[in-house]
């Protein structure tokens, strides 16, 4: 990266299952590209890698794994993409990330007897998102959305715990957005935040995550 080049932003969408993250991240990339802003989408877990394939087997209940071991696999799945994330951001590409370290921590720590602090450890040092948008939807709405119940973790009791755990992350660059809005209105509102962030971080260094 030359001294004058501007970096892209690292933007994360978080929320409970079926809150609309995947739809919105695709729509955001499309909207940014329409504005001639280079942007790409990535998703965690990335099920296309060897580690991601084990995670996929675990989520689809083909295999069982000890809780701490699967937590470390989710984290390793992010670390295996870390060089690519840095490369893209430095090349001026904005990345819209569907789930990140926050999902890692809130899901594992919703399990019994797994300490929140322990869950944060392996995430520290990853690229720090410039903005995290938490798509908030009442659990009663989430369970009505199609597909809920097919994979591991997709039950009301667990999603309630996950929802509560997200509260622990609400700091300055972690904002909550009402996900019950009309899809295109929601995209417009998210896009506004993303464009503002891209502009405000373009000359800043990409930080390291500390949870
Ligand atoms: P998707 O339905 O979004 O593919 O997520 N999960 C995800 C974790 O437990 N730890 C993590 O680090 C990540 C990224 C959340 C699949 C499920 O995997 C959970 C739901």
mmCIF file of C-alpha atoms and ligand atoms in Angstrom:
data_model
loop_
_atom_site.group_PDB
_atom_site.id
_atom_site.type_symbol
_atom_site.label_atom_id
_atom_site.label_comp_id
_atom_site.label_asym_id
_atom_site.label_seq_id
_atom_site.Cartn_x
_atom_site.Cartn_y
_atom_site.Cartn_z
ATOM 1 C CA UNK A 1 0.000 0.000 0.000
ATOM 2 C CA UNK A 2 1.462 3.375 -0.961
ATOM 3 C CA UNK A 3 1.342 6.187 1.558
ATOM 4 C CA UNK A 4 -1.379 7.992 -0.375
ATOM 5 C CA UNK A 5 -3.628 4.946 -0.917
ATOM 6 C CA UNK A 6 -6.797 4.839 1.128
ATOM 7 C CA UNK A 7 -7.829 1.695 2.900
ATOM 8 C CA UNK A 8 -11.241 0.056 2.866
ATOM 9 C CA UNK A 9 -13.355 -0.404 5.979
ATOM 10 C CA UNK A 10 -14.014 -3.587 7.931
ATOM 11 C CA UNK A 11 -17.747 -3.701 8.571
ATOM 12 C CA UNK A 12 -19.428 -6.504 10.509
ATOM 13 C CA UNK A 13 -23.088 -7.517 10.651
ATOM 14 C CA UNK A 14 -24.094 -9.432 13.756
ATOM 15 C CA UNK A 15 -27.363 -10.749 15.199
ATOM 16 C CA UNK A 16 -29.280 -13.856 16.122
ATOM 17 C CA UNK A 17 -29.979 -16.521 13.492
ATOM 18 C CA UNK A 18 -32.449 -15.424 10.772
ATOM 19 C CA UNK A 19 -32.177 -11.729 11.664
ATOM 20 C CA UNK A 20 -31.424 -10.815 8.031
ATOM 21 C CA UNK A 21 -27.620 -10.479 8.153
ATOM 22 C CA UNK A 22 -26.960 -12.532 5.036
ATOM 23 C CA UNK A 23 -29.555 -10.705 2.911
ATOM 24 C CA UNK A 24 -28.383 -7.319 4.136
ATOM 25 C CA UNK A 25 -24.690 -8.006 3.637
ATOM 26 C CA UNK A 26 -25.306 -8.969 -0.013
ATOM 27 C CA UNK A 27 -27.491 -5.908 -0.533
ATOM 28 C CA UNK A 28 -24.870 -3.647 1.019
ATOM 29 C CA UNK A 29 -22.117 -4.947 -1.271
ATOM 30 C CA UNK A 30 -24.371 -4.427 -4.283
ATOM 31 C CA UNK A 31 -25.280 -0.899 -3.165
ATOM 32 C CA UNK A 32 -21.629 0.023 -2.519
ATOM 33 C CA UNK A 33 -20.549 -1.335 -5.894
ATOM 34 C CA UNK A 34 -23.327 0.708 -7.528
ATOM 35 C CA UNK A 35 -21.748 3.751 -5.884
ATOM 36 C CA UNK A 36 -18.391 2.644 -7.410
ATOM 37 C CA UNK A 37 -17.031 1.823 -3.961
ATOM 38 C CA UNK A 38 -15.018 -1.433 -4.066
ATOM 39 C CA UNK A 39 -16.643 -3.881 -1.650
ATOM 40 C CA UNK A 40 -16.829 -7.620 -1.073
ATOM 41 C CA UNK A 41 -18.758 -9.879 1.240
ATOM 42 C CA UNK A 42 -17.275 -12.537 3.480
ATOM 43 C CA UNK A 43 -19.114 -14.829 5.893
ATOM 44 C CA UNK A 44 -18.123 -16.679 9.025
ATOM 45 C CA UNK A 45 -18.068 -19.541 9.362
ATOM 46 C CA UNK A 46 -16.440 -19.837 5.939
ATOM 47 C CA UNK A 47 -17.543 -23.394 5.227
ATOM 48 C CA UNK A 48 -15.406 -23.674 2.047
ATOM 49 C CA UNK A 49 -12.071 -24.246 3.858
ATOM 50 C CA UNK A 50 -10.917 -27.555 5.438
ATOM 51 C CA UNK A 51 -11.615 -26.142 8.920
ATOM 52 C CA UNK A 52 -14.935 -24.762 7.673
ATOM 53 C CA UNK A 53 -15.907 -28.202 6.442
ATOM 54 C CA UNK A 54 -15.512 -29.665 9.968
ATOM 55 C CA UNK A 55 -17.565 -26.743 11.319
ATOM 56 C CA UNK A 56 -20.247 -27.463 8.719
ATOM 57 C CA UNK A 57 -20.424 -31.107 9.796
ATOM 58 C CA UNK A 58 -20.738 -29.954 13.398
ATOM 59 C CA UNK A 59 -23.478 -27.392 12.689
ATOM 60 C CA UNK A 60 -25.467 -29.804 10.557
ATOM 61 C CA UNK A 61 -25.190 -32.324 13.441
ATOM 62 C CA UNK A 62 -23.231 -34.914 11.404
ATOM 63 C CA UNK A 63 -20.532 -34.912 14.079
ATOM 64 C CA UNK A 64 -20.228 -33.914 17.735
ATOM 65 C CA UNK A 65 -17.222 -32.088 19.148
ATOM 66 C CA UNK A 66 -16.297 -30.836 22.624
ATOM 67 C CA UNK A 67 -17.494 -27.215 23.086
ATOM 68 C CA UNK A 68 -14.045 -25.700 23.627
ATOM 69 C CA UNK A 69 -12.595 -27.497 20.638
ATOM 70 C CA UNK A 70 -15.317 -26.281 18.278
ATOM 71 C CA UNK A 71 -14.903 -22.752 19.653
ATOM 72 C CA UNK A 72 -11.226 -22.839 18.677
ATOM 73 C CA UNK A 73 -12.133 -24.136 15.211
ATOM 74 C CA UNK A 74 -14.490 -21.182 14.645
ATOM 75 C CA UNK A 75 -11.672 -18.858 15.715
ATOM 76 C CA UNK A 76 -9.094 -20.676 13.555
ATOM 77 C CA UNK A 77 -11.498 -20.271 10.636
ATOM 78 C CA UNK A 78 -11.181 -16.482 11.109
ATOM 79 C CA UNK A 79 -7.402 -16.618 11.550
ATOM 80 C CA UNK A 80 -7.018 -18.568 8.315
ATOM 81 C CA UNK A 81 -8.682 -15.642 6.470
ATOM 82 C CA UNK A 82 -6.822 -12.944 8.440
ATOM 83 C CA UNK A 83 -4.047 -12.355 5.851
ATOM 84 C CA UNK A 84 -6.660 -12.055 3.074
ATOM 85 C CA UNK A 85 -8.774 -9.634 5.145
ATOM 86 C CA UNK A 86 -5.758 -7.356 5.746
ATOM 87 C CA UNK A 87 -4.736 -7.589 2.079
ATOM 88 C CA UNK A 88 -8.178 -6.585 0.808
ATOM 89 C CA UNK A 89 -8.595 -3.713 3.283
ATOM 90 C CA UNK A 90 -5.136 -2.364 2.458
ATOM 91 C CA UNK A 91 -5.969 -2.593 -1.249
ATOM 92 C CA UNK A 92 -8.894 -0.240 -0.615
ATOM 93 C CA UNK A 93 -11.673 -2.851 -0.623
ATOM 94 C CA UNK A 94 -14.400 -2.538 2.007
ATOM 95 C CA UNK A 95 -15.361 -5.880 3.481
ATOM 96 C CA UNK A 96 -18.888 -6.571 4.651
ATOM 97 C CA UNK A 97 -18.579 -9.470 7.064
ATOM 98 C CA UNK A 98 -21.556 -11.667 7.923
ATOM 99 C CA UNK A 99 -20.700 -12.679 11.546
ATOM 100 C CA UNK A 100 -17.296 -12.316 13.212
ATOM 101 C CA UNK A 101 -15.629 -12.803 16.606
ATOM 102 C CA UNK A 102 -18.724 -11.527 18.442
ATOM 103 C CA UNK A 103 -20.725 -14.523 17.178
ATOM 104 C CA UNK A 104 -17.883 -16.750 18.297
ATOM 105 C CA UNK A 105 -18.056 -15.427 21.841
ATOM 106 C CA UNK A 106 -21.841 -15.061 22.258
ATOM 107 C CA UNK A 107 -22.653 -18.540 20.947
ATOM 108 C CA UNK A 108 -20.006 -20.473 22.872
ATOM 109 C CA UNK A 109 -20.563 -18.559 26.100
ATOM 110 C CA UNK A 110 -24.300 -19.312 25.840
ATOM 111 C CA UNK A 111 -23.326 -22.923 26.532
ATOM 112 C CA UNK A 112 -23.152 -24.048 30.115
ATOM 113 C CA UNK A 113 -19.949 -23.577 32.100
ATOM 114 C CA UNK A 114 -17.950 -21.844 29.397
ATOM 115 C CA UNK A 115 -16.398 -18.654 30.627
ATOM 116 C CA UNK A 116 -16.928 -15.428 28.600
ATOM 117 C CA UNK A 117 -13.311 -14.305 29.119
ATOM 118 C CA UNK A 118 -11.972 -17.653 27.913
ATOM 119 C CA UNK A 119 -14.075 -17.306 24.752
ATOM 120 C CA UNK A 120 -12.592 -13.863 23.979
ATOM 121 C CA UNK A 121 -8.948 -14.991 24.178
ATOM 122 C CA UNK A 122 -8.425 -16.557 20.719
ATOM 123 C CA UNK A 123 -10.142 -13.586 18.983
ATOM 124 C CA UNK A 124 -7.716 -10.977 20.269
ATOM 125 C CA UNK A 125 -5.314 -9.685 17.637
ATOM 126 C CA UNK A 126 -7.611 -10.264 14.661
ATOM 127 C CA UNK A 127 -8.341 -7.159 12.541
ATOM 128 C CA UNK A 128 -10.640 -4.873 14.548
ATOM 129 C CA UNK A 129 -13.904 -3.998 12.794
ATOM 130 C CA UNK A 130 -14.434 -0.290 12.151
ATOM 131 C CA UNK A 131 -18.165 -0.747 12.660
ATOM 132 C CA UNK A 132 -20.344 -3.547 13.991
ATOM 133 C CA UNK A 133 -24.062 -3.343 13.217
ATOM 134 C CA UNK A 134 -26.179 -5.575 15.397
ATOM 135 C CA UNK A 135 -29.469 -6.460 13.693
ATOM 136 C CA UNK A 136 -31.954 -6.614 16.517
ATOM 137 C CA UNK A 137 -35.161 -8.613 16.054
ATOM 138 C CA UNK A 138 -37.456 -9.978 18.782
ATOM 139 C CA UNK A 139 -36.902 -13.716 19.247
ATOM 140 C CA UNK A 140 -40.657 -14.209 18.676
ATOM 141 C CA UNK A 141 -40.188 -12.808 15.125
ATOM 142 C CA UNK A 142 -37.023 -14.800 14.507
ATOM 143 C CA UNK A 143 -38.691 -18.156 15.138
ATOM 144 C CA UNK A 144 -41.385 -17.342 12.569
ATOM 145 C CA UNK A 145 -38.807 -16.836 9.783
ATOM 146 C CA UNK A 146 -38.347 -19.750 7.395
ATOM 147 C CA UNK A 147 -35.698 -22.386 8.002
ATOM 148 C CA UNK A 148 -35.423 -21.811 11.742
ATOM 149 C CA UNK A 149 -34.798 -25.090 13.504
ATOM 150 C CA UNK A 150 -32.700 -26.941 10.894
ATOM 151 C CA UNK A 151 -29.244 -26.458 12.411
ATOM 152 C CA UNK A 152 -27.562 -26.713 15.793
ATOM 153 C CA UNK A 153 -28.302 -23.700 18.071
ATOM 154 C CA UNK A 154 -31.617 -22.929 16.318
ATOM 155 C CA UNK A 155 -33.926 -23.111 19.302
ATOM 156 C CA UNK A 156 -35.655 -20.383 21.291
ATOM 157 C CA UNK A 157 -33.937 -20.975 24.608
ATOM 158 C CA UNK A 158 -30.453 -20.854 23.103
ATOM 159 C CA UNK A 159 -31.201 -17.820 20.894
ATOM 160 C CA UNK A 160 -32.464 -15.948 23.959
ATOM 161 C CA UNK A 161 -29.140 -16.547 25.710
ATOM 162 C CA UNK A 162 -27.248 -15.482 22.582
ATOM 163 C CA UNK A 163 -29.336 -12.298 22.359
ATOM 164 C CA UNK A 164 -28.526 -11.438 25.999
ATOM 165 C CA UNK A 165 -24.820 -12.112 25.499
ATOM 166 C CA UNK A 166 -24.643 -9.587 22.658
ATOM 167 C CA UNK A 167 -25.506 -6.878 25.239
ATOM 168 C CA UNK A 168 -21.973 -7.213 26.611
ATOM 169 C CA UNK A 169 -20.476 -5.838 23.391
ATOM 170 C CA UNK A 170 -22.472 -2.645 23.016
ATOM 171 C CA UNK A 171 -19.668 -0.073 22.940
ATOM 172 C CA UNK A 172 -18.855 2.891 20.705
ATOM 173 C CA UNK A 173 -18.367 1.141 17.354
ATOM 174 C CA UNK A 174 -21.064 -1.493 18.038
ATOM 175 C CA UNK A 175 -24.485 -0.134 17.109
ATOM 176 C CA UNK A 176 -27.907 -1.725 17.359
ATOM 177 C CA UNK A 177 -30.250 -1.449 14.370
ATOM 178 C CA UNK A 178 -33.954 -2.328 14.248
ATOM 179 C CA UNK A 179 -34.046 -5.343 11.901
ATOM 180 C CA UNK A 180 -37.846 -5.399 11.739
ATOM 181 C CA UNK A 181 -37.799 -2.507 9.244
ATOM 182 C CA UNK A 182 -38.741 -3.061 5.622
ATOM 183 C CA UNK A 183 -35.799 -4.743 3.816
ATOM 184 C CA UNK A 184 -34.990 -1.853 1.487
ATOM 185 C CA UNK A 185 -35.382 0.781 4.226
ATOM 186 C CA UNK A 186 -33.034 -1.248 6.400
ATOM 187 C CA UNK A 187 -30.457 -1.470 3.576
ATOM 188 C CA UNK A 188 -30.645 2.297 3.088
ATOM 189 C CA UNK A 189 -30.113 2.944 6.813
ATOM 190 C CA UNK A 190 -27.211 0.498 7.041
ATOM 191 C CA UNK A 191 -25.645 1.904 3.873
ATOM 192 C CA UNK A 192 -25.637 5.394 5.371
ATOM 193 C CA UNK A 193 -23.635 4.145 8.373
ATOM 194 C CA UNK A 194 -21.261 2.177 6.144
ATOM 195 C CA UNK A 195 -20.501 5.091 3.804
ATOM 196 C CA UNK A 196 -19.881 7.383 6.799
ATOM 197 C CA UNK A 197 -17.497 4.819 8.289
ATOM 198 C CA UNK A 198 -15.604 4.252 5.031
ATOM 199 C CA UNK A 199 -14.968 7.982 4.858
ATOM 200 C CA UNK A 200 -13.940 8.377 8.483
ATOM 201 C CA UNK A 201 -11.425 5.493 8.578
ATOM 202 C CA UNK A 202 -9.868 5.796 5.108
ATOM 203 C CA UNK A 203 -6.655 7.380 6.443
ATOM 204 C CA UNK A 204 -6.516 5.424 9.708
ATOM 205 C CA UNK A 205 -4.568 2.282 10.503
ATOM 206 C CA UNK A 206 -6.542 -0.942 10.818
ATOM 207 C CA UNK A 207 -6.439 -1.785 14.541
ATOM 208 C CA UNK A 208 -6.144 -5.108 16.315
ATOM 209 C CA UNK A 209 -9.188 -6.490 18.081
ATOM 210 C CA UNK A 210 -9.188 -6.548 21.875
ATOM 211 C CA UNK A 211 -12.282 -8.090 23.452
HETATM 212 P P1 LIG B 1 -24.744 -19.037 9.938
HETATM 213 O O1 LIG B 1 -26.166 -19.564 10.030
HETATM 214 O O2 LIG B 1 -24.657 -17.526 9.925
HETATM 215 O O3 LIG B 1 -23.948 -19.695 8.841
HETATM 216 O O4 LIG B 1 -24.018 -19.443 11.309
HETATM 217 N N1 LIG B 1 -21.283 -19.506 15.101
HETATM 218 C C1 LIG B 1 -20.805 -18.686 14.125
HETATM 219 C C2 LIG B 1 -20.538 -19.836 16.217
HETATM 220 O O5 LIG B 1 -20.976 -20.576 17.083
HETATM 221 N N2 LIG B 1 -19.280 -19.314 16.327
HETATM 222 C C3 LIG B 1 -18.739 -18.482 15.384
HETATM 223 O O6 LIG B 1 -17.593 -18.032 15.517
HETATM 224 C C4 LIG B 1 -19.553 -18.153 14.232
HETATM 225 C C5 LIG B 1 -19.003 -17.246 13.183
HETATM 226 C C6 LIG B 1 -23.733 -19.097 14.788
HETATM 227 C C7 LIG B 1 -23.956 -20.739 11.722
HETATM 228 C C8 LIG B 1 -23.965 -20.851 13.209
HETATM 229 O O7 LIG B 1 -22.638 -20.814 13.722
HETATM 230 C C9 LIG B 1 -22.626 -20.075 14.932
HETATM 231 C C10 LIG B 1 -24.752 -19.804 13.956
#
